[in-house]
Amino acid sequence: MKTTSAIRISWLWKRKSKPFRLTPTEKISALLLILLSIFMLMPLVYIFNNALKPYQELFTYPPTLWVRNPSMQNFIELWAITKNSAIPMSRYIFNSVFVAILTVVLVTGVSAMCAYPISKHKFPGHRIVFGSILVTLLFAPETVAIPRYLVVSHLGVMDTYFGHILPMVAVPVGVFLMKQFIDQLPNELLDAAKMDGAKEFTIFLKIVIPICMPAVATISIIAFQDAWGNTETSSLFMQDETMKTFPFFISTLTSNMANNVARQGAAAAAGLIMFLPNLIIFLLFQSKVITTMAHSGIK
């Protein structure tokens, strides 16, 4: 028996000590994936290089991918556009950041509080309520533009931060993702917490939300992207220029210009500023997004 065990251990050791080798099929697949990854990175390279290109490189033909003489002139021009105006660029950026943060908090909170009773309390008509929420996914944003304007107008939140935030609070996709995650929570876990004396709000905050953090992170990314790049609320609900956001300011950079060359460098720099927060947030929470899409729940 000892000899057999020694032979088996020796065989396993030799097997582990062998160098790792890919099969020809695996090598081809790895090469294709690397090429695809490089291709997917091209838009990122384009955005970064365009923001650093001086004007003589922005309009060269044929266009070049890599910047030859990197310059911060585009960012200086972007800042100088509003330097002498009544409303500086920092005001637009502050409005965008403030609106995006509040929107993320409210969207995640409303989505979770809506999904929890639908999933776990099974009140009469909960299927109809959830079906109605899913039906709203079929409507294009243009179909609700007029009703949304009337609601915001009658609530009296024009030219306020709530005018930016309230139209974006209802996110049917967020409710759907949260419900799918909460459905996987065992009822026994919630019943045990109730037997220990935990109130409904305590269960929601200390049990449901921590377990559903992958879904919360995914909804936060979706809400941030919608709020950060939104120009509709500034165009429709804000007459006061000080309440408008950075995306709206970008949309006015090259409009009504006498030619197609003026402010293109500033627009490239503004595009990079708009893109960076989305990239950073996605890189930080990408693992949570993958977990959500896999519907892992509790294992």
CSV table of C-alpha atoms in Angstrom, one decimal:
chain,number,residue,atom,x,y,z
A,1,MET,CA,0.0,0.0,0.0
A,2,LYS,CA,2.8,2.4,0.9
A,3,THR,CA,4.5,1.6,-2.4
A,4,THR,CA,1.3,2.3,-4.4
A,5,SER,CA,0.8,5.6,-2.5
A,6,ALA,CA,4.4,6.6,-3.2
A,7,ILE,CA,4.0,5.8,-6.9
A,8,ARG,CA,0.7,7.8,-7.1
A,9,ILE,CA,2.3,10.8,-5.3
A,10,SER,CA,5.3,10.6,-7.6
A,11,TRP,CA,3.0,10.5,-10.7
A,12,LEU,CA,1.0,13.5,-9.5
A,13,TRP,CA,4.1,15.5,-8.8
A,14,LYS,CA,5.5,14.8,-12.2
A,15,ARG,CA,2.2,15.8,-13.7
A,16,LYS,CA,2.1,19.1,-11.9
A,17,SER,CA,5.7,19.8,-12.7
A,18,LYS,CA,5.1,19.6,-16.4
A,19,PRO,CA,5.1,23.0,-18.2
A,20,PHE,CA,1.7,24.4,-19.1
A,21,ARG,CA,1.2,24.2,-22.8
A,22,LEU,CA,-1.7,25.4,-24.9
A,23,THR,CA,-3.2,23.4,-27.7
A,24,PRO,CA,-3.2,24.8,-31.2
A,25,THR,CA,-6.9,25.7,-30.9
A,26,GLU,CA,-6.3,27.5,-27.6
A,27,LYS,CA,-3.4,29.4,-29.1
A,28,ILE,CA,-5.6,30.6,-32.0
A,29,SER,CA,-8.4,31.5,-29.7
A,30,ALA,CA,-6.0,33.5,-27.4
A,31,LEU,CA,-4.6,35.3,-30.4
A,32,LEU,CA,-8.1,36.2,-31.7
A,33,LEU,CA,-9.1,37.5,-28.3
A,34,ILE,CA,-5.9,39.7,-28.1
A,35,LEU,CA,-6.6,41.1,-31.5
A,36,LEU,CA,-10.2,41.8,-30.6
A,37,SER,CA,-9.2,43.5,-27.3
A,38,ILE,CA,-6.8,45.8,-29.2
A,39,PHE,CA,-9.6,46.6,-31.6
A,40,MET,CA,-12.0,47.4,-28.7
A,41,LEU,CA,-9.4,49.7,-27.2
A,42,MET,CA,-9.2,51.8,-30.4
A,43,PRO,CA,-12.0,54.2,-29.4
A,44,LEU,CA,-10.3,54.9,-26.0
A,45,VAL,CA,-7.0,55.6,-27.8
A,46,TYR,CA,-8.8,57.9,-30.2
A,47,ILE,CA,-10.6,60.0,-27.5
A,48,PHE,CA,-7.4,60.4,-25.4
A,49,ASN,CA,-5.2,61.3,-28.5
A,50,ASN,CA,-7.8,63.7,-29.9
A,51,ALA,CA,-8.0,65.7,-26.7
A,52,LEU,CA,-4.2,66.2,-26.7
A,53,LYS,CA,-3.8,67.1,-30.4
A,54,PRO,CA,-3.1,70.7,-31.4
A,55,TYR,CA,-5.2,72.2,-34.2
A,56,GLN,CA,-2.7,71.4,-36.9
A,57,GLU,CA,-3.0,67.7,-36.1
A,58,LEU,CA,-6.7,67.6,-35.6
A,59,PHE,CA,-7.3,68.5,-39.3
A,60,THR,CA,-4.5,66.7,-41.0
A,61,TYR,CA,-5.3,64.5,-43.9
A,62,PRO,CA,-5.1,61.5,-43.8
A,63,PRO,CA,-5.9,61.6,-40.1
A,64,THR,CA,-3.4,60.2,-37.7
A,65,LEU,CA,-4.2,57.9,-34.8
A,66,TRP,CA,-1.4,58.9,-32.5
A,67,VAL,CA,-0.7,62.5,-31.4
A,68,ARG,CA,2.8,63.7,-32.4
A,69,ASN,CA,3.1,66.9,-30.3
A,70,PRO,CA,0.9,66.5,-27.2
A,71,SER,CA,-0.5,69.8,-25.9
A,72,MET,CA,-2.9,71.0,-23.2
A,73,GLN,CA,-4.0,73.8,-25.4
A,74,ASN,CA,-7.5,72.3,-26.0
A,75,PHE,CA,-8.2,72.2,-22.2
A,76,ILE,CA,-6.9,75.8,-21.9
A,77,GLU,CA,-9.2,76.9,-24.7
A,78,LEU,CA,-12.1,75.0,-23.1
A,79,TRP,CA,-11.6,76.8,-19.8
A,80,ALA,CA,-11.1,80.2,-21.5
A,81,ILE,CA,-14.5,80.0,-23.3
A,82,THR,CA,-16.3,80.7,-20.1
A,83,LYS,CA,-13.6,82.5,-18.2
A,84,ASN,CA,-14.9,85.9,-19.0
A,85,SER,CA,-18.6,85.0,-19.1
A,86,ALA,CA,-21.1,85.3,-16.3
A,87,ILE,CA,-21.2,81.5,-15.8
A,88,PRO,CA,-17.9,79.7,-15.6
A,89,MET,CA,-17.4,76.1,-16.7
A,90,SER,CA,-16.9,75.0,-13.1
A,91,ARG,CA,-20.6,75.8,-12.5
A,92,TYR,CA,-21.7,73.5,-15.3
A,93,ILE,CA,-19.4,70.7,-13.9
A,94,PHE,CA,-20.6,71.2,-10.4
A,95,ASN,CA,-24.3,70.9,-11.5
A,96,SER,CA,-23.5,67.7,-13.4
A,97,VAL,CA,-21.6,66.1,-10.5
A,98,PHE,CA,-24.3,67.1,-7.9
A,99,VAL,CA,-27.2,65.9,-10.1
A,100,ALA,CA,-25.4,62.7,-11.0
A,101,ILE,CA,-24.7,61.8,-7.3
A,102,LEU,CA,-28.2,62.6,-6.1
A,103,THR,CA,-29.7,60.7,-9.1
A,104,VAL,CA,-27.6,57.6,-8.3
A,105,VAL,CA,-28.6,57.6,-4.6
A,106,LEU,CA,-32.3,58.1,-5.4
A,107,VAL,CA,-32.4,55.6,-8.3
A,108,THR,CA,-30.8,52.8,-6.3
A,109,GLY,CA,-32.9,53.5,-3.2
A,110,VAL,CA,-36.2,53.7,-5.2
A,111,SER,CA,-35.4,50.6,-7.2
A,112,ALA,CA,-34.6,48.5,-4.1
A,113,MET,CA,-37.6,49.7,-2.1
A,114,CYS,CA,-39.8,49.0,-5.1
A,115,ALA,CA,-38.4,45.5,-5.8
A,116,TYR,CA,-38.3,44.3,-2.2
A,117,PRO,CA,-42.1,44.2,-1.5
A,118,ILE,CA,-42.9,42.9,-4.9
A,119,SER,CA,-40.5,40.0,-4.4
A,120,LYS,CA,-41.0,39.1,-0.8
A,121,HIS,CA,-44.3,40.4,0.5
A,122,LYS,CA,-46.5,39.2,-2.4
A,123,PHE,CA,-49.3,41.7,-1.8
A,124,PRO,CA,-52.5,41.4,-3.8
A,125,GLY,CA,-51.8,42.5,-7.4
A,126,HIS,CA,-48.0,42.4,-7.1
A,127,ARG,CA,-47.8,40.6,-10.4
A,128,ILE,CA,-49.8,43.3,-12.1
A,129,VAL,CA,-47.6,46.0,-10.6
A,130,PHE,CA,-44.4,44.3,-11.8
A,131,GLY,CA,-45.9,43.6,-15.2
A,132,SER,CA,-46.8,47.3,-15.5
A,133,ILE,CA,-43.2,48.3,-14.7
A,134,LEU,CA,-41.9,45.9,-17.3
A,135,VAL,CA,-44.3,47.3,-19.9
A,136,THR,CA,-42.8,50.7,-19.5
A,137,LEU,CA,-39.6,49.3,-21.1
A,138,LEU,CA,-41.5,49.2,-24.4
A,139,PHE,CA,-42.0,53.0,-24.5
A,140,ALA,CA,-39.5,55.1,-26.3
A,141,PRO,CA,-38.3,58.2,-24.3
A,142,GLU,CA,-39.9,60.5,-26.9
A,143,THR,CA,-43.4,59.2,-26.2
A,144,VAL,CA,-43.3,60.4,-22.6
A,145,ALA,CA,-41.5,63.8,-23.2
A,146,ILE,CA,-44.7,65.8,-23.1
A,147,PRO,CA,-46.3,64.1,-20.1
A,148,ARG,CA,-42.9,64.4,-18.3
A,149,TYR,CA,-42.8,68.1,-19.1
A,150,LEU,CA,-46.3,68.6,-17.8
A,151,VAL,CA,-45.5,66.8,-14.5
A,152,VAL,CA,-42.3,68.8,-13.9
A,153,SER,CA,-44.1,72.0,-14.7
A,154,HIS,CA,-47.1,71.4,-12.4
A,155,LEU,CA,-44.8,70.3,-9.6
A,156,GLY,CA,-43.1,73.6,-9.7
A,157,VAL,CA,-39.5,72.3,-9.9
A,158,MET,CA,-38.5,74.1,-13.1
A,159,ASP,CA,-35.0,75.7,-12.7
A,160,THR,CA,-34.2,73.5,-9.6
A,161,TYR,CA,-32.0,70.5,-9.1
A,162,PHE,CA,-35.2,68.4,-8.6
A,163,GLY,CA,-36.1,69.3,-12.2
A,164,HIS,CA,-33.0,67.4,-13.2
A,165,ILE,CA,-33.4,64.5,-10.9
A,166,LEU,CA,-37.1,63.6,-10.7
A,167,PRO,CA,-37.5,62.7,-14.4
A,168,MET,CA,-34.7,60.1,-14.1
A,169,VAL,CA,-35.7,58.5,-10.8
A,170,ALA,CA,-38.0,55.8,-12.3
A,171,VAL,CA,-35.7,53.2,-13.9
A,172,PRO,CA,-37.6,50.0,-14.8
A,173,VAL,CA,-34.4,48.1,-15.5
A,174,GLY,CA,-33.2,48.8,-12.0
A,175,VAL,CA,-36.4,47.4,-10.5
A,176,PHE,CA,-36.1,44.3,-12.6
A,177,LEU,CA,-32.4,43.7,-11.7
A,178,MET,CA,-33.1,44.2,-8.0
A,179,LYS,CA,-36.1,41.9,-8.0
A,180,GLN,CA,-34.2,39.1,-9.7
A,181,PHE,CA,-31.5,39.3,-7.0
A,182,ILE,CA,-34.0,39.6,-4.1
A,183,ASP,CA,-35.9,36.6,-5.5
A,184,GLN,CA,-32.9,34.4,-4.7
A,185,LEU,CA,-32.8,35.4,-1.0
A,186,PRO,CA,-34.2,32.5,1.0
A,187,ASN,CA,-37.3,33.4,3.0
A,188,GLU,CA,-35.9,31.4,6.0
A,189,LEU,CA,-33.1,34.1,6.3
A,190,LEU,CA,-35.7,36.9,6.5
A,191,ASP,CA,-37.9,34.9,8.9
A,192,ALA,CA,-35.0,34.2,11.2
A,193,ALA,CA,-34.2,37.9,11.3
A,194,LYS,CA,-37.9,38.7,12.2
A,195,MET,CA,-37.8,36.1,15.0
A,196,ASP,CA,-34.8,37.8,16.4
A,197,GLY,CA,-36.8,41.0,16.6
A,198,ALA,CA,-35.5,42.8,13.5
A,199,LYS,CA,-37.9,45.3,12.0
A,200,GLU,CA,-38.7,45.5,8.3
A,201,PHE,CA,-36.5,48.5,7.7
A,202,THR,CA,-33.6,46.8,9.5
A,203,ILE,CA,-34.0,43.7,7.5
A,204,PHE,CA,-34.0,45.7,4.3
A,205,LEU,CA,-30.9,47.8,5.2
A,206,LYS,CA,-28.8,45.2,6.9
A,207,ILE,CA,-29.6,42.0,5.1
A,208,VAL,CA,-31.2,42.6,1.7
A,209,ILE,CA,-29.1,45.6,0.5
A,210,PRO,CA,-25.6,44.1,1.5
A,211,ILE,CA,-26.4,40.8,-0.2
A,212,CYS,CA,-27.7,42.6,-3.3
A,213,MET,CA,-24.6,44.9,-3.7
A,214,PRO,CA,-23.7,43.6,-7.1
A,215,ALA,CA,-27.2,44.7,-8.4
A,216,VAL,CA,-26.8,48.0,-6.5
A,217,ALA,CA,-23.5,48.6,-8.2
A,218,THR,CA,-24.9,47.8,-11.7
A,219,ILE,CA,-27.9,50.1,-11.2
A,220,SER,CA,-25.6,52.8,-9.9
A,221,ILE,CA,-23.5,52.6,-13.1
A,222,ILE,CA,-26.6,52.8,-15.3
A,223,ALA,CA,-28.0,55.7,-13.3
A,224,PHE,CA,-24.7,57.6,-13.4
A,225,GLN,CA,-24.3,57.2,-17.1
A,226,ASP,CA,-27.8,58.4,-17.8
A,227,ALA,CA,-27.5,61.4,-15.4
A,228,TRP,CA,-24.0,62.4,-16.4
A,229,GLY,CA,-24.7,62.5,-20.2
A,230,ASN,CA,-28.2,63.9,-20.0
A,231,THR,CA,-29.0,67.1,-21.9
A,232,GLU,CA,-32.8,66.8,-22.0
A,233,THR,CA,-33.5,68.3,-18.6
A,234,SER,CA,-31.3,71.3,-19.2
A,235,SER,CA,-33.0,71.9,-22.6
A,236,LEU,CA,-36.6,71.4,-21.5
A,237,PHE,CA,-36.8,72.3,-17.8
A,238,MET,CA,-34.1,74.9,-17.2
A,239,GLN,CA,-34.4,78.5,-18.3
A,240,ASP,CA,-31.8,79.7,-15.8
A,241,GLU,CA,-28.4,79.3,-17.3
A,242,THR,CA,-26.8,78.7,-13.9
A,243,MET,CA,-28.8,75.5,-13.5
A,244,LYS,CA,-27.7,73.8,-16.7
A,245,THR,CA,-25.3,71.0,-16.8
A,246,PHE,CA,-21.9,70.3,-18.5
A,247,PRO,CA,-23.3,68.0,-21.3
A,248,PHE,CA,-25.6,70.9,-22.3
A,249,PHE,CA,-22.6,73.3,-22.3
A,250,ILE,CA,-20.7,70.9,-24.6
A,251,SER,CA,-23.6,70.7,-27.0
A,252,THR,CA,-23.4,74.5,-27.4
A,253,LEU,CA,-19.6,74.6,-28.0
A,254,THR,CA,-19.7,74.2,-31.8
A,255,SER,CA,-23.3,75.1,-32.5
A,256,ASN,CA,-24.1,78.4,-34.4
A,257,MET,CA,-20.4,78.8,-35.3
A,258,ALA,CA,-19.4,80.5,-38.5
A,259,ASN,CA,-17.2,77.5,-39.6
A,260,ASN,CA,-16.6,73.8,-38.7
A,261,VAL,CA,-13.1,74.4,-37.3
A,262,ALA,CA,-13.6,76.8,-34.4
A,263,ARG,CA,-13.7,75.2,-30.9
A,264,GLN,CA,-13.2,71.6,-32.2
A,265,GLY,CA,-10.2,71.3,-29.9
A,266,ALA,CA,-12.2,72.4,-26.9
A,267,ALA,CA,-14.9,70.0,-27.9
A,268,ALA,CA,-12.4,67.1,-28.0
A,269,ALA,CA,-11.1,68.1,-24.5
A,270,ALA,CA,-14.7,68.3,-23.3
A,271,GLY,CA,-15.4,64.9,-24.7
A,272,LEU,CA,-12.5,63.4,-22.7
A,273,ILE,CA,-13.8,65.0,-19.5
A,274,MET,CA,-17.2,63.6,-20.1
A,275,PHE,CA,-15.8,60.1,-20.8
A,276,LEU,CA,-13.3,59.7,-17.9
A,277,PRO,CA,-15.9,59.4,-15.0
A,278,ASN,CA,-17.8,56.7,-16.9
A,279,LEU,CA,-14.6,54.8,-17.5
A,280,ILE,CA,-13.3,55.1,-14.0
A,281,ILE,CA,-16.6,54.0,-12.4
A,282,PHE,CA,-17.0,51.0,-14.8
A,283,LEU,CA,-13.4,49.8,-14.1
A,284,LEU,CA,-14.1,50.0,-10.3
A,285,PHE,CA,-17.3,48.1,-10.4
A,286,GLN,CA,-17.0,45.8,-13.4
A,287,SER,CA,-16.8,42.7,-11.3
A,288,LYS,CA,-20.1,43.6,-9.7
A,289,VAL,CA,-21.7,44.1,-13.1
A,290,ILE,CA,-20.5,40.6,-14.2
A,291,THR,CA,-21.9,39.1,-11.0
A,292,THR,CA,-25.2,40.8,-11.6
A,293,MET,CA,-25.5,39.6,-15.2
A,294,ALA,CA,-24.7,36.0,-14.1
A,295,HIS,CA,-27.5,36.2,-11.5
A,296,SER,CA,-25.4,34.6,-8.9
A,297,GLY,CA,-27.3,35.6,-5.8
A,298,ILE,CA,-26.5,33.5,-2.8
A,299,LYS,CA,-24.4,30.5,-3.3
